[in-house]
XYZ file of C-alpha atoms in Angstrom:
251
model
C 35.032 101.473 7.676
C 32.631 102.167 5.393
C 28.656 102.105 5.471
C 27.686 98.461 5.792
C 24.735 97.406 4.379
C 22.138 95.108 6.036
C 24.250 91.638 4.558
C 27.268 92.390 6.649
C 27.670 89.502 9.117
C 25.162 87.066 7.285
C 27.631 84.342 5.633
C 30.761 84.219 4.207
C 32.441 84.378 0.836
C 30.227 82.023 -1.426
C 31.489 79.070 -3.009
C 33.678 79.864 -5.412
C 33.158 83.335 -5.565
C 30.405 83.737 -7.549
C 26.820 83.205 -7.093
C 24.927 83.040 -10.518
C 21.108 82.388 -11.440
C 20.876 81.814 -15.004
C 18.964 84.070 -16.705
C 19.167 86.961 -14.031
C 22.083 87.556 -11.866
C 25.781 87.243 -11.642
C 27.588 88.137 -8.949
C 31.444 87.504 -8.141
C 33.531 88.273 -5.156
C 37.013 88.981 -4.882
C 39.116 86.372 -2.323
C 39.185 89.546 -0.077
C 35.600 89.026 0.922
C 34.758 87.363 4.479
C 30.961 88.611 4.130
C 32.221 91.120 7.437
C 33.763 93.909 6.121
C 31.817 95.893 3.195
C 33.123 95.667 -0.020
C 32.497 98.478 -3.297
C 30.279 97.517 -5.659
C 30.165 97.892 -9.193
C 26.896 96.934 -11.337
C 27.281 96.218 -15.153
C 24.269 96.865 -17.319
C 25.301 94.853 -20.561
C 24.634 96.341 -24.035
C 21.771 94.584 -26.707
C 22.181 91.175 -27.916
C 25.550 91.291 -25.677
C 25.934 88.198 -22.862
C 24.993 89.125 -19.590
C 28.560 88.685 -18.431
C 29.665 91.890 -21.011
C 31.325 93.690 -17.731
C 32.489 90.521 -16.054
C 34.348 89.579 -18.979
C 35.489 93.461 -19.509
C 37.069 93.448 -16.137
C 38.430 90.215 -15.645
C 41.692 90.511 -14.623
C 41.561 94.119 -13.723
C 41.213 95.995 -9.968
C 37.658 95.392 -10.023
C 37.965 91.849 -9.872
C 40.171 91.976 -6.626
C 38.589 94.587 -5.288
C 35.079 95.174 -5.918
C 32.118 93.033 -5.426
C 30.719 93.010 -9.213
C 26.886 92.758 -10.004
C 25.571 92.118 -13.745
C 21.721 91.589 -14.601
C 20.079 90.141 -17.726
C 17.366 92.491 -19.643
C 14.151 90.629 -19.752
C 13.820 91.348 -23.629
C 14.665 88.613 -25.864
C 17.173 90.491 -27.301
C 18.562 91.561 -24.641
C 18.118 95.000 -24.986
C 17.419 96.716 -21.564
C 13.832 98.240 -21.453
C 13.409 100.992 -18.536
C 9.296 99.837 -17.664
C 10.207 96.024 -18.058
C 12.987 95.910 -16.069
C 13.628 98.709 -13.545
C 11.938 96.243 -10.953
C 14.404 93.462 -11.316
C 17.260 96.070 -11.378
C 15.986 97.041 -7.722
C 15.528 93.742 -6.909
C 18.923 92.721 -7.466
C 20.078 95.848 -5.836
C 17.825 95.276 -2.781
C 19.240 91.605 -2.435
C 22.773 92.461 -2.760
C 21.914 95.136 0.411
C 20.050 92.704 2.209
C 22.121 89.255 1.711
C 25.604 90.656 1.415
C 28.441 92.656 2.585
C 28.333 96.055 0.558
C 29.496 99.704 1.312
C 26.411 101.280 0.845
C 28.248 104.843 0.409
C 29.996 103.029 -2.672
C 28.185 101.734 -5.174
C 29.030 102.127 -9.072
C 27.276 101.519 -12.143
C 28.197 101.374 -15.117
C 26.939 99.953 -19.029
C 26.909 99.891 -22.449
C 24.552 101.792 -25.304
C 21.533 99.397 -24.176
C 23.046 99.567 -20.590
C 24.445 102.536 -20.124
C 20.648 104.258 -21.112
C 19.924 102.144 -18.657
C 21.659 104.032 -16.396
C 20.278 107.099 -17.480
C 17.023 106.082 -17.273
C 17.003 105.347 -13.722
C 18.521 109.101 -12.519
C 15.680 110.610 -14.767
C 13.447 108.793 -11.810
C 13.931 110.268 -8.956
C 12.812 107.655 -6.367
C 15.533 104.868 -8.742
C 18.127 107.201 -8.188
C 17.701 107.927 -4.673
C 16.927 104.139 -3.859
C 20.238 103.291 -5.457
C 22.465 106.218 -4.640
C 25.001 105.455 -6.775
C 28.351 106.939 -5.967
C 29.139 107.879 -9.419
C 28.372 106.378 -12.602
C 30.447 106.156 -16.176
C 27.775 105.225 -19.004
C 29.084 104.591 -22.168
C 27.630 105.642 -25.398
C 23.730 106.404 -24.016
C 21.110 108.431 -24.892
C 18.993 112.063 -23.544
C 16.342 110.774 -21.859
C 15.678 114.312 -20.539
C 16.008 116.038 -16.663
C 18.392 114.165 -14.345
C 16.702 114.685 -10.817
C 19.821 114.087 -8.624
C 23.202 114.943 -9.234
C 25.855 112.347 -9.594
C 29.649 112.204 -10.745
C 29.782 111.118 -13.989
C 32.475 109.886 -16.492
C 30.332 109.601 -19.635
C 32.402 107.961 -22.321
C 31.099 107.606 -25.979
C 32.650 107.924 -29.737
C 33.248 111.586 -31.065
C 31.917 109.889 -34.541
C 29.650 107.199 -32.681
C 27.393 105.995 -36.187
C 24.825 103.961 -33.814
C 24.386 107.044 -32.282
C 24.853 109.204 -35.171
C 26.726 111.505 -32.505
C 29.069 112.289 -30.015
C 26.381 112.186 -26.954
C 26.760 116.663 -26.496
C 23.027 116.502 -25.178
C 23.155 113.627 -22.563
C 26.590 115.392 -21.508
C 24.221 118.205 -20.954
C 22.005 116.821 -18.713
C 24.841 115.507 -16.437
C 26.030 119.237 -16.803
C 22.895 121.206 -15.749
C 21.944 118.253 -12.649
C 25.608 118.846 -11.585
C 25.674 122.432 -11.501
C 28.155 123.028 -14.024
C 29.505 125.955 -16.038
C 29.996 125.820 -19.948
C 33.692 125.745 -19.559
C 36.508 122.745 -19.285
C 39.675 121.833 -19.101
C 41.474 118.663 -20.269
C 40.860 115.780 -17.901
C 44.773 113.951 -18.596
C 44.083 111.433 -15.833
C 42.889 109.595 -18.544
C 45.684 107.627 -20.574
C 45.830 106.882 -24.493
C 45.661 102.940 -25.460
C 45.729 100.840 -28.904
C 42.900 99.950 -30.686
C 42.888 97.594 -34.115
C 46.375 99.422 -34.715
C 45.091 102.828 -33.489
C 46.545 105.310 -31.123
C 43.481 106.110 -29.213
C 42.927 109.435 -27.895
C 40.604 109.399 -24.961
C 39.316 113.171 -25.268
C 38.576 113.832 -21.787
C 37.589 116.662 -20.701
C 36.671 118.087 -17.011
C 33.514 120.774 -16.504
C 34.005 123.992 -13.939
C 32.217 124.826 -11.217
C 29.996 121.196 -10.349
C 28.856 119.930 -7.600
C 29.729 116.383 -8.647
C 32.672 115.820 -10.524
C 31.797 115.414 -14.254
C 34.008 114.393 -17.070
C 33.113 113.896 -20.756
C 35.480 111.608 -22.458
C 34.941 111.764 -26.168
C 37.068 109.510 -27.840
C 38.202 108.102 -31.441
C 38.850 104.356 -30.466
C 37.009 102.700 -33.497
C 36.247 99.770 -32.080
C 32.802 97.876 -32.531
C 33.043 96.796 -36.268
C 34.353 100.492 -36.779
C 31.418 102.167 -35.138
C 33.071 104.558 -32.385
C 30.425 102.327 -30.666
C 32.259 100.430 -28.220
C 34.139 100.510 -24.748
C 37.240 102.018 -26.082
C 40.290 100.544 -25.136
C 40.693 102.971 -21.552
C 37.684 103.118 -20.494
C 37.565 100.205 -17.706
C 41.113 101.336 -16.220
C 39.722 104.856 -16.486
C 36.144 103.989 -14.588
C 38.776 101.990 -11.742
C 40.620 105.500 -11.072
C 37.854 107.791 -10.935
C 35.644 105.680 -8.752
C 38.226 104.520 -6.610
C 39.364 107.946 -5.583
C 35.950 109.307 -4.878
C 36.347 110.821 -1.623
């Protein structure tokens, strides 16, 4: 089951659960693990000046943490802001160990991250040999930026405020890239896998939508969840259960 990467049969679950070096690497591992049978993975790229955890924290307590194997890096920067030149080599690094020392399905790996993170992300499908190396499975940045031509295609759930004032946008062009590497026509429909949630006394509308004609699923969920000191800035309130559902049922 699966495509097991080169880890499978090396050791079992690590103490505890979760192997951490301090200023690089988390990893945790649900109580399913036996270090035999590959596990999904899902990478967390945190946002700036954000704690390394961000996406552990974000998904404690949630299907990830029983089912997936979860991987979060630390930017080099200071401020922890991620910086594509400065730290696309320990991104692969930590990729390449979690191959090579543990038991992954290779066909399933998922990334996702926030503004800082989630460019991140972005970053590394605009470079062709990153994206290939990694092969992610499908990706759901939230609140990013265009950093021009995607060079592989990818399903995508790109999440980010309709009135995002970091931004100072709704994210319409990076949508557009996912749109034009996917192969997708200018028309939608409404995505309703995608359910509402309360935010700071808010209804929240997620806003997703669903594009025609890809070759990669792609849904844009543009939402009105206010959240980050009233920004539109933030992981709204669906987003992790809605990142759980489309990557899980990923053919």
């Amino acid at each position: 089951m699966g495509n097991p990467s080169p880890g499978c049969g090396k050791s079992g679950r690590p103490a505890s659960g979760t192997v951490t070096v301090d200023g690089d690497h988390i990893y945790t591992f649900p109580d399913s693990y036996d270090g035999s049978s590959p596990l999904p993975l899902l990478m967390g790229f945190h946002a700036c000046g954000n704690p390394i955890d961000q996406f552990i924290n974000l998904t404690r307590g949630s299907a990830f943490e029983a089912e997936y194997v979860r991987a979060v890096g630390r930017s080099s920067d200071p401020g922890g802001c991620w910086n594509y030149n400065s730290d696309i080599a320990r991104v692969l690094r930590i990729y390449d160990d979690l191959m090579d020392n543990y038991c992954i399905d290779m066909d399933r790996v998922f990334a996702t991250g926030h503004s800082s993170g989630a460019q991140m992300i972005v970053q590394i499908l605009a470079h062709r040999s990153d994206a290939e190396h990694m092969s992610f499975r499908a990706v759901a940045p939230v609140a990013a930026s265009d950093y021009g031509a995607l060079q592989v295609p990818v399903p995508v759930m790109y999440i980010q405020g309709k009135n995002d004032t970091v931004r100072g946008g709704d994210g319409a062009s990076t949508v557009a890239r996912f749109r034009t590497a996917n192969g997708c026509q200018t028309d939608s429909t409404p995505y309703s896998e995608v359910m509402g949630c309360q935010s700071s006394g808010k209804a929240v509308n997620p806003g997703c939508i669903s594009y025609s004609g890809c070759s990669a699923p792609t849904i844009w969920c543009s939402h009105d969840d206010p959240a980050y000191s009233n920004t539109s800035h933030g992981v709204p309130c669906f987003a992790i259960q809605a990142m759980y559902d489309f990557f899980t049922n990923m053919p």
